[in-house]
Tab-separated table of C-alpha atoms in Angstrom:
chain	number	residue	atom	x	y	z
A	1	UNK	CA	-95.876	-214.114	47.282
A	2	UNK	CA	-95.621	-212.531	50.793
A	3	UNK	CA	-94.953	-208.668	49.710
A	4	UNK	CA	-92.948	-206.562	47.578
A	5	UNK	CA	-89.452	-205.535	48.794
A	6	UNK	CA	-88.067	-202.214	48.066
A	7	UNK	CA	-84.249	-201.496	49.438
A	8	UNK	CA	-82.123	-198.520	49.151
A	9	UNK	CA	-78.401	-198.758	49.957
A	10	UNK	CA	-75.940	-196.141	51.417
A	11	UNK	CA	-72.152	-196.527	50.681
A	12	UNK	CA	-69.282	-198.640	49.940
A	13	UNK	CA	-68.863	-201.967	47.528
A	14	UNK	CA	-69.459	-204.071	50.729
A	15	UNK	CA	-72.629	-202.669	51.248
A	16	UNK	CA	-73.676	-202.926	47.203
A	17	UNK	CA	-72.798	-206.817	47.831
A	18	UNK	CA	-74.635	-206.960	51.059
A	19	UNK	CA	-77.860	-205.155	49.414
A	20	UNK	CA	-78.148	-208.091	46.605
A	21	UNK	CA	-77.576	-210.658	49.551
A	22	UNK	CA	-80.816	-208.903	51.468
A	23	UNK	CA	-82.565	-209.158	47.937
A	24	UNK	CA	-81.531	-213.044	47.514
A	25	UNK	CA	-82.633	-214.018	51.407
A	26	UNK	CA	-85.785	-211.993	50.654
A	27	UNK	CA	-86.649	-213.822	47.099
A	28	UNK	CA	-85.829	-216.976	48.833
A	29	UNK	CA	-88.914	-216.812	51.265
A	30	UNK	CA	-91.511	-215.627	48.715
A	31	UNK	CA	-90.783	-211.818	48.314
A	32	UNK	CA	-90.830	-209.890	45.355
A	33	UNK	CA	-88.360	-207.042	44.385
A	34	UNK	CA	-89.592	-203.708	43.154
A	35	UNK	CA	-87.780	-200.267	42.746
A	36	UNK	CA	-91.223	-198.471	43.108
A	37	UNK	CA	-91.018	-197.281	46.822
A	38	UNK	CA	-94.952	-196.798	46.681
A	39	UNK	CA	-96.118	-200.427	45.640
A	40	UNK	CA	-93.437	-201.712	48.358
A	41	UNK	CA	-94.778	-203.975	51.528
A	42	UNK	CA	-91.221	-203.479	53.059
A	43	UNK	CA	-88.899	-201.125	53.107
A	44	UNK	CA	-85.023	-201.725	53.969
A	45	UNK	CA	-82.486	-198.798	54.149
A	46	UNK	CA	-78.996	-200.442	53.401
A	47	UNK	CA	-76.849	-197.758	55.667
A	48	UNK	CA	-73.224	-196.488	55.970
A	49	UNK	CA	-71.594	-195.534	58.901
A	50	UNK	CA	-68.076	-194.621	57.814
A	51	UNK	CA	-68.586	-190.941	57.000
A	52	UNK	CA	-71.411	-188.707	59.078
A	53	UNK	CA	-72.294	-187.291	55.702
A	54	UNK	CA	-73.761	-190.527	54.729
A	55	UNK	CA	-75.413	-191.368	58.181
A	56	UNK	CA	-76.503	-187.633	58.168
A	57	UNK	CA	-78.287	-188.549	54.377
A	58	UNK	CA	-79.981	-191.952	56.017
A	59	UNK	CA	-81.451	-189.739	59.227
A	60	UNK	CA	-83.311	-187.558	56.564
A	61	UNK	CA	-84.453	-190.817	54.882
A	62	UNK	CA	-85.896	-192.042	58.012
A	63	UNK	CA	-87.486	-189.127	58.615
A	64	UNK	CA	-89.237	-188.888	55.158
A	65	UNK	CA	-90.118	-192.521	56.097
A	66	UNK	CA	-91.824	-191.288	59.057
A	67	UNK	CA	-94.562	-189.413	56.922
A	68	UNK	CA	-94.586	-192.624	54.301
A	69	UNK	CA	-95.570	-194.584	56.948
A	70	UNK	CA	-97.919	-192.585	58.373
A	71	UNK	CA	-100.010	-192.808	55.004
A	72	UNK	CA	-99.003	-196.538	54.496
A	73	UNK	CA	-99.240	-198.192	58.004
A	74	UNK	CA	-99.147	-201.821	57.706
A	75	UNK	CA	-95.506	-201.215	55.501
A	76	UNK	CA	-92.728	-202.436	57.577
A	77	UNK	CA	-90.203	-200.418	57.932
A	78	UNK	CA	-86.191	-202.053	58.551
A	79	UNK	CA	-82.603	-200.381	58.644
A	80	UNK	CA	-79.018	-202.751	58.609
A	81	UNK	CA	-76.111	-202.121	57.506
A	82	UNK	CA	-73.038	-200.821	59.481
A	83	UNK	CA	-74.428	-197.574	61.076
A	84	UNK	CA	-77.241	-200.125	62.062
A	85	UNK	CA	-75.221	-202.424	63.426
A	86	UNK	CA	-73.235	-199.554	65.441
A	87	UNK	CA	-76.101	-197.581	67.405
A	88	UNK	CA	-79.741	-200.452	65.897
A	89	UNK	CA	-81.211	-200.006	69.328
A	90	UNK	CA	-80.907	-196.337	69.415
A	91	UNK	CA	-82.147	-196.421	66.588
A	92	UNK	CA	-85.009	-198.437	67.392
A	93	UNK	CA	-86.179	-195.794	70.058
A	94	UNK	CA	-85.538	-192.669	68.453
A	95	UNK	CA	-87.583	-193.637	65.193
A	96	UNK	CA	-91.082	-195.762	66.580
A	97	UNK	CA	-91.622	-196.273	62.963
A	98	UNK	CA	-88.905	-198.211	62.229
A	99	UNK	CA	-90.148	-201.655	62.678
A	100	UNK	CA	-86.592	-203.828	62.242
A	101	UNK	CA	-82.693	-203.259	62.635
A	102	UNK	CA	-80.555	-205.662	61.466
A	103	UNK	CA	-76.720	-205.274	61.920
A	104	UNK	CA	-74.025	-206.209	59.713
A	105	UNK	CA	-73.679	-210.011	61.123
A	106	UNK	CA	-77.538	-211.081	60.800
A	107	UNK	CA	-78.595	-210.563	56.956
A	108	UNK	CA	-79.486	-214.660	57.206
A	109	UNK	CA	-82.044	-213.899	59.890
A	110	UNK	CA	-83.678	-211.329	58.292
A	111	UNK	CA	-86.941	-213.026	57.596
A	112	UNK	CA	-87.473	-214.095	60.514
A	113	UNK	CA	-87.178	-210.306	61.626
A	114	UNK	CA	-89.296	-209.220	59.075
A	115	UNK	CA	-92.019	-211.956	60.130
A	116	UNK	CA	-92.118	-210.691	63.467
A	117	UNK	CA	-92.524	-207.049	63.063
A	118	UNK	CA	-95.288	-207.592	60.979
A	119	UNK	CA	-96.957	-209.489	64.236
A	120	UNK	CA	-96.538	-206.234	65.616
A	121	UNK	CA	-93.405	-206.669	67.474
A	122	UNK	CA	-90.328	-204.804	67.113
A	123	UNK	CA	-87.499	-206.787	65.831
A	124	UNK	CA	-83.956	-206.202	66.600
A	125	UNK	CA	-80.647	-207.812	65.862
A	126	UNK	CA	-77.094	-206.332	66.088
A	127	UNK	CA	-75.893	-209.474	67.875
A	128	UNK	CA	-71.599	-210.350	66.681
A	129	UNK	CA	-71.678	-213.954	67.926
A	130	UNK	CA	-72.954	-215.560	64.462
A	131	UNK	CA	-70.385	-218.332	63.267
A	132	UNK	CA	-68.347	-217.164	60.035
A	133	UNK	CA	-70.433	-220.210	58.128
A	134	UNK	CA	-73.457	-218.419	59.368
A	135	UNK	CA	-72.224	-214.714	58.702
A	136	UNK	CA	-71.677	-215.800	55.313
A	137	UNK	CA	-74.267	-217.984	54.507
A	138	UNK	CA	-76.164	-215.258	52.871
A	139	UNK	CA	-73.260	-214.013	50.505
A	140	UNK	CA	-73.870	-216.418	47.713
A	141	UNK	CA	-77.704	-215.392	47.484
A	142	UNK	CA	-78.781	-212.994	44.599
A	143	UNK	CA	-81.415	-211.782	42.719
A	144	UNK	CA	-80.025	-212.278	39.810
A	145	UNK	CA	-76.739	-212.342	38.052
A	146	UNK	CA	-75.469	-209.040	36.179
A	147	UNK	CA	-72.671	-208.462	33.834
A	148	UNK	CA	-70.484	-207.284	36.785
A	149	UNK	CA	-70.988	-208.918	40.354
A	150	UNK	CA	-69.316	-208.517	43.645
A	151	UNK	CA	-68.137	-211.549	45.469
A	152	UNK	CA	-67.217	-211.173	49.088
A	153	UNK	CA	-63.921	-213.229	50.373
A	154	UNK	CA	-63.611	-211.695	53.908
A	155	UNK	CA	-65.515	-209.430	56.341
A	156	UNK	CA	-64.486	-207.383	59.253
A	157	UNK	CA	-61.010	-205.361	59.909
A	158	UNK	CA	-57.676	-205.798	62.004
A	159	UNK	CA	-56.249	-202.612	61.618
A	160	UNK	CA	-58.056	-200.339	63.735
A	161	UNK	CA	-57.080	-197.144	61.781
A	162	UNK	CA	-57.532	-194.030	64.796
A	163	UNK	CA	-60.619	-192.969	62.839
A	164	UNK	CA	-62.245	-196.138	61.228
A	165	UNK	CA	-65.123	-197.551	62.512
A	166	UNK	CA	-65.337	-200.408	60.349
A	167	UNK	CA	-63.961	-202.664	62.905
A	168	UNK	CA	-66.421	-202.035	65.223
A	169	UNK	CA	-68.835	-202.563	62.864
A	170	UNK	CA	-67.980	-204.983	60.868
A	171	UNK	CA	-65.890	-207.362	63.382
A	172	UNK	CA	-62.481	-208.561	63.142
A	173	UNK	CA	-61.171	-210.495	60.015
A	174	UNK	CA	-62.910	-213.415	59.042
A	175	UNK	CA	-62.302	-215.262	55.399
A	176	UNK	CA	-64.473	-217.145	53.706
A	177	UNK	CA	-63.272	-220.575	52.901
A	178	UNK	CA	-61.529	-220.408	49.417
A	179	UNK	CA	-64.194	-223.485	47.907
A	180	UNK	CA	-67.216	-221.459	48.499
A	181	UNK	CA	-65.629	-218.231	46.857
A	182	UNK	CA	-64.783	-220.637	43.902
A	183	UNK	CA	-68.142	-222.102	44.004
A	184	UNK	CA	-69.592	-218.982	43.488
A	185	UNK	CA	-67.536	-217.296	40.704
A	186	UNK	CA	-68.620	-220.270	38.098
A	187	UNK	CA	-72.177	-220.379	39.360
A	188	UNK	CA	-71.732	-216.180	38.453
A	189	UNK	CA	-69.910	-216.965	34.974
A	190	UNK	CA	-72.001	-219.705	33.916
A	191	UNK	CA	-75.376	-217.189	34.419
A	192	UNK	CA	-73.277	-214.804	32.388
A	193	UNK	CA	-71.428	-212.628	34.043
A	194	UNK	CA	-68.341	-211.420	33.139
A	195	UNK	CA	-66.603	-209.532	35.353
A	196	UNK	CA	-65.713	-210.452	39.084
A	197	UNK	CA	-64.595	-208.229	41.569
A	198	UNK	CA	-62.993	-209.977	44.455
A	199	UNK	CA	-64.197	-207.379	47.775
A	200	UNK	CA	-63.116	-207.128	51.287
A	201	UNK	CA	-62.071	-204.343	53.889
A	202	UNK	CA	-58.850	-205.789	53.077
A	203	UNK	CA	-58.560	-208.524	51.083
A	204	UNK	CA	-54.586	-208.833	50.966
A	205	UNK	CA	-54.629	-210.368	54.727
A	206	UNK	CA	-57.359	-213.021	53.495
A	207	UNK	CA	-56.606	-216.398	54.885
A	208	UNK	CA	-53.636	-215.313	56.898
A	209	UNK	CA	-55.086	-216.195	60.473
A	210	UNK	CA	-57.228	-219.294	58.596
A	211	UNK	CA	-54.280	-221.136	57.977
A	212	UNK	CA	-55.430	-222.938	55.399
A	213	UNK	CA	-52.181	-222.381	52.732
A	214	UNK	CA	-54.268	-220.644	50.527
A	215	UNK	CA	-53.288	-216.488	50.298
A	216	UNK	CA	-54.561	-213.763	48.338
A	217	UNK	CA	-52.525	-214.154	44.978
A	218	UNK	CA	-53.030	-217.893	45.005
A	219	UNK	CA	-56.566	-217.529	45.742
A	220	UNK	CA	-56.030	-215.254	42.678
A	221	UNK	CA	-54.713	-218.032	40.875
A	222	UNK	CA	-58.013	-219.995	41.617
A	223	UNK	CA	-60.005	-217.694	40.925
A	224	UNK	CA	-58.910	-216.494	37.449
A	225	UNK	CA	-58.355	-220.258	35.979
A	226	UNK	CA	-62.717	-220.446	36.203
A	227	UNK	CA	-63.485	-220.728	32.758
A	228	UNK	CA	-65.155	-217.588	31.015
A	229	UNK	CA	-64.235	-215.442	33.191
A	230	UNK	CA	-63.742	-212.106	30.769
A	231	UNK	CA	-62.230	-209.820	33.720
A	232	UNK	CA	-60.863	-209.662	37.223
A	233	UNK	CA	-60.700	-207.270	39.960
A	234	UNK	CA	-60.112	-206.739	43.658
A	235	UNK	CA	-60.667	-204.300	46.756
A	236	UNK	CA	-59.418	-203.276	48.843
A	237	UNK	CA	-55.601	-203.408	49.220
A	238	UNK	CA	-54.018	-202.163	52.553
A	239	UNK	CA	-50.555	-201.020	51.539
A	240	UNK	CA	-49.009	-202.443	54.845
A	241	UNK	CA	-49.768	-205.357	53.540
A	242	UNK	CA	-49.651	-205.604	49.421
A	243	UNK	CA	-46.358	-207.493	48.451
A	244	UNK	CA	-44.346	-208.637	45.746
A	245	UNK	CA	-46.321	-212.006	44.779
A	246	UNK	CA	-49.558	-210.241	45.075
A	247	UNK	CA	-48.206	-207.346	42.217
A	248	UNK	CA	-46.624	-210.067	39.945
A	249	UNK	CA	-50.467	-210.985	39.749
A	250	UNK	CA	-51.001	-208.543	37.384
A	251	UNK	CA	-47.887	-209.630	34.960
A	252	UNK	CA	-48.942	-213.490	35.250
A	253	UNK	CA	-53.143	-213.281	34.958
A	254	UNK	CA	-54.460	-212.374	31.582
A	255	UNK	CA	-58.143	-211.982	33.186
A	256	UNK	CA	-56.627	-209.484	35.538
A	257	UNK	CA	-57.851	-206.205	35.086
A	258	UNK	CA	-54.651	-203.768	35.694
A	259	UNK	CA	-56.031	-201.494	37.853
A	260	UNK	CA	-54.909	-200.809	41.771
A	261	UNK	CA	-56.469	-199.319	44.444
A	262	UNK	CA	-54.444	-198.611	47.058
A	263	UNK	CA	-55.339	-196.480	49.685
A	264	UNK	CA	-52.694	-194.047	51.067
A	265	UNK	CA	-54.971	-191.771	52.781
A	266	UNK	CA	-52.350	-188.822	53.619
A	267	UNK	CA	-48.759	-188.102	52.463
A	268	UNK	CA	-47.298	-187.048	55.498
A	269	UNK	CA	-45.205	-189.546	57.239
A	270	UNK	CA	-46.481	-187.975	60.764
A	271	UNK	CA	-50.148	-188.013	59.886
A	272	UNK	CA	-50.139	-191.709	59.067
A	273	UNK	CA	-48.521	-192.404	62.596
A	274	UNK	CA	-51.836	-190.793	63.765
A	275	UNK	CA	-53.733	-192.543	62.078
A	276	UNK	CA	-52.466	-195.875	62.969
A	277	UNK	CA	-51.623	-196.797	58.987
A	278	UNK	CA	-48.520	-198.867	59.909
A	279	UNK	CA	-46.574	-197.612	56.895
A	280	UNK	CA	-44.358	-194.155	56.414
A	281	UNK	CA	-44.458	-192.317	53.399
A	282	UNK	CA	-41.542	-193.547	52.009
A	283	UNK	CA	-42.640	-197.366	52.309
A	284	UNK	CA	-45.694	-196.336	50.803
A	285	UNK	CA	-43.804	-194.615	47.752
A	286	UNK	CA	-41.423	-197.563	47.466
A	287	UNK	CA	-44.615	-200.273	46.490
A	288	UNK	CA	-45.534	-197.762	44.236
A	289	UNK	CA	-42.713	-197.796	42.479
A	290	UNK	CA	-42.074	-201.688	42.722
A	291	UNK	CA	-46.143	-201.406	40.768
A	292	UNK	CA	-44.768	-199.118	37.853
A	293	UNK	CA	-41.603	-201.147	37.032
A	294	UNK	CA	-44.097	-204.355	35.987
A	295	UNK	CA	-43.782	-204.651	32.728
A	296	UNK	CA	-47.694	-204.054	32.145
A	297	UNK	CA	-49.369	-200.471	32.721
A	298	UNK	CA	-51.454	-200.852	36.127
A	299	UNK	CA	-53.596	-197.472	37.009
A	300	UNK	CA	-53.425	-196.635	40.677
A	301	UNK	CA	-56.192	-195.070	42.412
A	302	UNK	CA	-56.334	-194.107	46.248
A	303	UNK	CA	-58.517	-192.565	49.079
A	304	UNK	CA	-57.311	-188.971	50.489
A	305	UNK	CA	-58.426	-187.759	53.617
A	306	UNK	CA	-57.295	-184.277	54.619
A	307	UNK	CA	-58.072	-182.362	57.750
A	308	UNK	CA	-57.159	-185.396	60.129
A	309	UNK	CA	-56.712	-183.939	63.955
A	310	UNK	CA	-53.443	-182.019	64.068
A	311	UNK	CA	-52.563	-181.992	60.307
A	312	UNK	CA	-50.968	-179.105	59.825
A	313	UNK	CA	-50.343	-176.991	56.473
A	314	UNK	CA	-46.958	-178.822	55.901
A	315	UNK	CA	-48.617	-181.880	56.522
A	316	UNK	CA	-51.054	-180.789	54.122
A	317	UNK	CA	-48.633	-179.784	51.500
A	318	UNK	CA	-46.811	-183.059	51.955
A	319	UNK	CA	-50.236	-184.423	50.571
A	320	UNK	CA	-49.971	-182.845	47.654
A	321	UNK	CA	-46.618	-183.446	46.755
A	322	UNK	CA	-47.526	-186.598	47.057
A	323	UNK	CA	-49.967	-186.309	44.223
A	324	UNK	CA	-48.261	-184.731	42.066
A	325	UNK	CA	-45.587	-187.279	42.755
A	326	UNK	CA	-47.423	-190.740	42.200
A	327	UNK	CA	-49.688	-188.876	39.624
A	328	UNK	CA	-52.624	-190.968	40.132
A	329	UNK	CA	-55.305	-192.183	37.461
A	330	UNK	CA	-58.372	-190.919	39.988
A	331	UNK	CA	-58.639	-190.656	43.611
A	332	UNK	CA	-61.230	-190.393	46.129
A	333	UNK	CA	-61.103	-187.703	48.407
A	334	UNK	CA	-62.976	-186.763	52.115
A	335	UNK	CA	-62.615	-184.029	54.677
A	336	UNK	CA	-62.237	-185.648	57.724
A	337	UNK	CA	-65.445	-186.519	59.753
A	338	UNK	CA	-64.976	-187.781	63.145
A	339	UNK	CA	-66.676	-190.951	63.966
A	340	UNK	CA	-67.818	-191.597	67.668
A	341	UNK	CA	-65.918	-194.089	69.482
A	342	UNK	CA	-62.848	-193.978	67.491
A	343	UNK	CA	-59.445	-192.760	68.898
A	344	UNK	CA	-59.159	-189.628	66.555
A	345	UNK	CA	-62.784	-188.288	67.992
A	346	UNK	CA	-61.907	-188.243	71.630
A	347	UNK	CA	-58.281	-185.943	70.215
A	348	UNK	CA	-58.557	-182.060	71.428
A	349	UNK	CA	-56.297	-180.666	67.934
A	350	UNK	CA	-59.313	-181.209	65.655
A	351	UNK	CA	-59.201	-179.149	62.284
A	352	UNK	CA	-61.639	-176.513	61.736
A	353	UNK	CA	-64.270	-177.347	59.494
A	354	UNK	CA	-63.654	-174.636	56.687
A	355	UNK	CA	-60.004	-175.658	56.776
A	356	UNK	CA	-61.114	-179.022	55.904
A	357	UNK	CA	-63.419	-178.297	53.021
A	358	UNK	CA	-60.339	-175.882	51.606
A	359	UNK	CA	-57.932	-178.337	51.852
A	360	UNK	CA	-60.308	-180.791	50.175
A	361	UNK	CA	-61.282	-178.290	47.396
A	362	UNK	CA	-57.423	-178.029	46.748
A	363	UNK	CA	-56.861	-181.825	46.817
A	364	UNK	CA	-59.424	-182.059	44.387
A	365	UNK	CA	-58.386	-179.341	41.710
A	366	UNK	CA	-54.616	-180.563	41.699
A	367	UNK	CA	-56.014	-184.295	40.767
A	368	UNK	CA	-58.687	-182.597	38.224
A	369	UNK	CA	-55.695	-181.440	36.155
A	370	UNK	CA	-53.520	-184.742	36.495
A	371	UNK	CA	-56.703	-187.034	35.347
A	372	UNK	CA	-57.254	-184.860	32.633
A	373	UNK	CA	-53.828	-185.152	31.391
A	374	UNK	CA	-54.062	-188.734	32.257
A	375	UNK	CA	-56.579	-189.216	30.053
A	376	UNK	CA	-55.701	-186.932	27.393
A	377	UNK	CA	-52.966	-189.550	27.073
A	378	UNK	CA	-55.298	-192.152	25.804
A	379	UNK	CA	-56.708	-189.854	22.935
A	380	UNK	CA	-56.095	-191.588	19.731
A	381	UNK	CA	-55.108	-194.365	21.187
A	382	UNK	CA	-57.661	-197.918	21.099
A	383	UNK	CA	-58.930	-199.379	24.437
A	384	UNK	CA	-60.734	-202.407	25.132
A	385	UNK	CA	-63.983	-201.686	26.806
A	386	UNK	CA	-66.744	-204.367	28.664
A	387	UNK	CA	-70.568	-202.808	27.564
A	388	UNK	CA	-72.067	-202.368	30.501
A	389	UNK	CA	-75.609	-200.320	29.144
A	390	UNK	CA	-76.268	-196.902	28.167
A	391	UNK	CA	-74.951	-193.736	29.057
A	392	UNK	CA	-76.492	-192.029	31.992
A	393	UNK	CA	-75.954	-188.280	30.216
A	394	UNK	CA	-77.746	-190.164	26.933
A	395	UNK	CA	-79.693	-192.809	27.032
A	396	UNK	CA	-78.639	-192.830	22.578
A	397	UNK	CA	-74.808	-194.112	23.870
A	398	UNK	CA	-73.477	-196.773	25.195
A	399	UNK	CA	-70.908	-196.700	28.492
A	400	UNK	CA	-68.805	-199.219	29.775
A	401	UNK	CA	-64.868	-199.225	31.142
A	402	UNK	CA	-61.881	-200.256	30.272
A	403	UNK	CA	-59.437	-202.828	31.962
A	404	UNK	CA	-58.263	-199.982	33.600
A	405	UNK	CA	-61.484	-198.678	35.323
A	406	UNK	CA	-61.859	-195.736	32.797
A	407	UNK	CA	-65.773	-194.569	31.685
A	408	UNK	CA	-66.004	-194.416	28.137
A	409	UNK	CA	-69.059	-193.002	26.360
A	410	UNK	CA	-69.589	-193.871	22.612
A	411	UNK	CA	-72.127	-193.974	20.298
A	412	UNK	CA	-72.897	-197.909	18.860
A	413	UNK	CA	-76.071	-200.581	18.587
A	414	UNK	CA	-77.512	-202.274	21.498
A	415	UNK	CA	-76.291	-205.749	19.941
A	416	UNK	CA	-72.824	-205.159	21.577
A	417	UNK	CA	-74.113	-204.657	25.382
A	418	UNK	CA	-72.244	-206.966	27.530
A	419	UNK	CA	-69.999	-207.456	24.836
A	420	UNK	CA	-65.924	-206.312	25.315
A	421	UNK	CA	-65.489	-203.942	21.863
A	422	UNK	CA	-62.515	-201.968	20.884
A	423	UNK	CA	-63.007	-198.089	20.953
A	424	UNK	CA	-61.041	-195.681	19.606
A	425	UNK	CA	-60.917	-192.554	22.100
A	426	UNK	CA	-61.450	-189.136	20.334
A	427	UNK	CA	-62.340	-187.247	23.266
A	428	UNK	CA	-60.875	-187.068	27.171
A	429	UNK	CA	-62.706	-185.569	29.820
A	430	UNK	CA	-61.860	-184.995	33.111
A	431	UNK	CA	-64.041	-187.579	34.281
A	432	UNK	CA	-64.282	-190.133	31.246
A	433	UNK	CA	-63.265	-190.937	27.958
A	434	UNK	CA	-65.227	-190.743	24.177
A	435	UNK	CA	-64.697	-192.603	21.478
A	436	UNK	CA	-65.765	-194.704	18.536
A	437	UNK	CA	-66.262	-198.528	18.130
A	438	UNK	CA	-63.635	-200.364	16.083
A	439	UNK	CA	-64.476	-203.686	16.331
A	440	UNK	CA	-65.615	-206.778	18.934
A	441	UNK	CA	-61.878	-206.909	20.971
A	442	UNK	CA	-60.174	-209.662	20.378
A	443	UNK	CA	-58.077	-212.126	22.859
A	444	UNK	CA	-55.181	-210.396	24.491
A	445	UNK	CA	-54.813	-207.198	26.543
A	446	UNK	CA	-54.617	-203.533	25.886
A	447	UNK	CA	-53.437	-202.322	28.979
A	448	UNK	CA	-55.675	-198.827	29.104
């Protein structure tokens, strides 16, 4: 064994993926995982970069690392991950205790780094000029194989949104050849897991520039005919983008889970010109709709971001009315926070602050009350829901979700985890559903 790894991880799905790739490259030279910071040889903050909340969380973290390693000095210290990867050798200098950076492109070399801090050297790597194979030769690696698991399909970003910094972070679109995706999803099912959730920063371009005839829905196609596979998912979905064929997906694949998340990220048509989301309002409203004429149920979810540089009240309200129009299952919602280097920093008309956090306070109140009538819907109604473990509020129920992404909190033995059973909701909250088992679910859907 060369030394317990413990990792933390800041962020989105592609980051939760990348953090079980880090464990799998790790395991495969000899280390050990452990989730007991104190009894760990290294230490590896998984960071974020797309919000300065989150980079503002992983500064205090290396700071409290500071004092760890004081007490612990032979511990090496490493941070990757996309804020990492955007400012590693700053990084390296302002914190003398971190001992390796590791950007978003070099997870396959991070033994190697790790062996060379440890010889006292400090190790850095935010180099972009890796191959795709070699980018993504790390992706299949694991530690082990849950009930749910992430499986990348593309990396990187074309759309250089004005206040994104994913594509300088992550790179430009690359897919990963549809064989190794496949590959991985029945070495995944055969170890048990159930659920698959396809991930990318936008996974409806994948294999466009590639040409290799293979497109989102058909790699769809491939990916849902790998036997015992339970469930299906994928994110994210650029609306520019989502089409026709890709929406019939969820009509024609029983292993499809019908839930959409489609990011709109403001309802005014002027806002999203700003922003450099190469759709109006009205195009956006018009997939929408083409979604809730299939003749199966699919919840929508979205991002929000309010308080963008020059959004003005009637911009504002034009968000709202847009909620209360599409009357979405859940959303995700942020008060803008500028990133450096992106066009909507460097703009002079940038919200106040306090203006921000009111508008986001609103956002969030108005989609309180439709999720809660949302799910108030489902009371008395039975859903089909995957086991995933016990309840975090009660470690005496169970919690898993249903096809369409909705918690569900019930009392029932420990037999059924990673089972699908049928529950029969009692009980909506704004945030999740209770119920009561009815029985192990049986084939077919029950589109809730």
């Amino acid at each position: 064994m060369k030394g317990r790894v413990y990792v933390k991880t800041y962020g989105c799905q592609m980051n939760v993926r990348d953090t079980s790739a880090i464990l799998g490259v790790l395991k495969q030279e000899g280390y050990e995982m452990t989730d007991n910071i104190d009894e760990a040889d290294v230490i590896i903050i998984n960071t974020c970069a797309v919000r300065e909340k989150a980079e503002q969380k992983v500064l205090s973290e290396l700071g409290r690392l500071k004092m760890f390693k004081q007490r612990c000095a032979n511990v090496v210290v490493g941070i990757g991950g996309c804020m990492a990867q955007e400012a590693g050798r700053t990084i390296a200098e302002r914190f003398p205790h971190v001992d390796v950076v590791f950007g978003t492109h070099s997870l396959h070399r991070l033994p190697e780094l790790i062996e060379k801090a440890s010889s006292g050297e400090k190790a850095v790597d935010v180099s972009t000029d890796y191959t795709p194979g070699e980018r993504f030769s790390a992706k299949r690696l694991r530690v082990s194989s849950g009930l749910k698991e992430y499986v990348t399909v593309m990396e990187g970003c074309d759309n250089f949104c004005a206040y994104c910094i994913v594509p300088h972070v992550r790179g430009r679109e690359v897919s990963r050849p549809p064989e190794d995706i496949l590959e991985e999803v029945k070495e995944l099912v055969s170890r048990g897991t159930k659920e698959i959730t396809l991930v990318g920063q936008n996974v409806n371009s994948y294999g466009l520039k590639e040409g290799w005839g293979v497109d989102f829905p058909h790699l769809l196609d491939m990916v849902a005919a790998t036997p015992g596979l339970q469930r299906l998912r994928f994110i994210t979905s650029h609306p520019r983008d989502f089409t026709e064929q890709l929406a019939r997906r969820f009509v024609t694949l029983d292993v499809l889970c019908e839930h959409l998340h489609l990011p709109v990220q403001a309802g005014s048509t002027r806002i999203l010109k700003a922003m450099n989301r190469g759709y109006t309002r009205d195009e956006y409203l018009r997939k929408v709709e083409m979604v809730k004429k299939l003749p199966v149920t699919v919840a929508l979810s979205t991002d929000i971001i309010v308080g963008f540089p020059g959004e003005t009240e009637k911009d504002f309200q034009d968000t709202l009315s847009l909620l209360e129009e599409v009357q979405f299952d859940f959303i995700f919602s942020f008060a803008y926070s500028p990133r450096p280097g992106t066009p909507a920093a460097r703009l002079h008309n940038q919200v106040p602050l306090k203006v921000r956090l009111e508008r986001l306070a609103q956002v969030q109140a108005l989609q309180k009350e439709i999720t809660l009538k949302k799910n108030r819907d489902l009371e008395n109604r039975v859903v089909d829901v995957l086991v995933e473990g016990t309840s975090r509020r009660d470690r005496h129920e169970l919690t898993g979700r249903t096809r369409c992404n909705r918690v569900v909190n019930f009392p029932g033995p420990s037999e059924v985890m990673g089972r699908e059973v049928k529950v029969h909701i009692t009980q909506a909250h704004a945030n999740s559903l209770r119920g009561e088992i009815v029985e192990t679910a049986q084939e077919g859907r029950n589109h809730d």
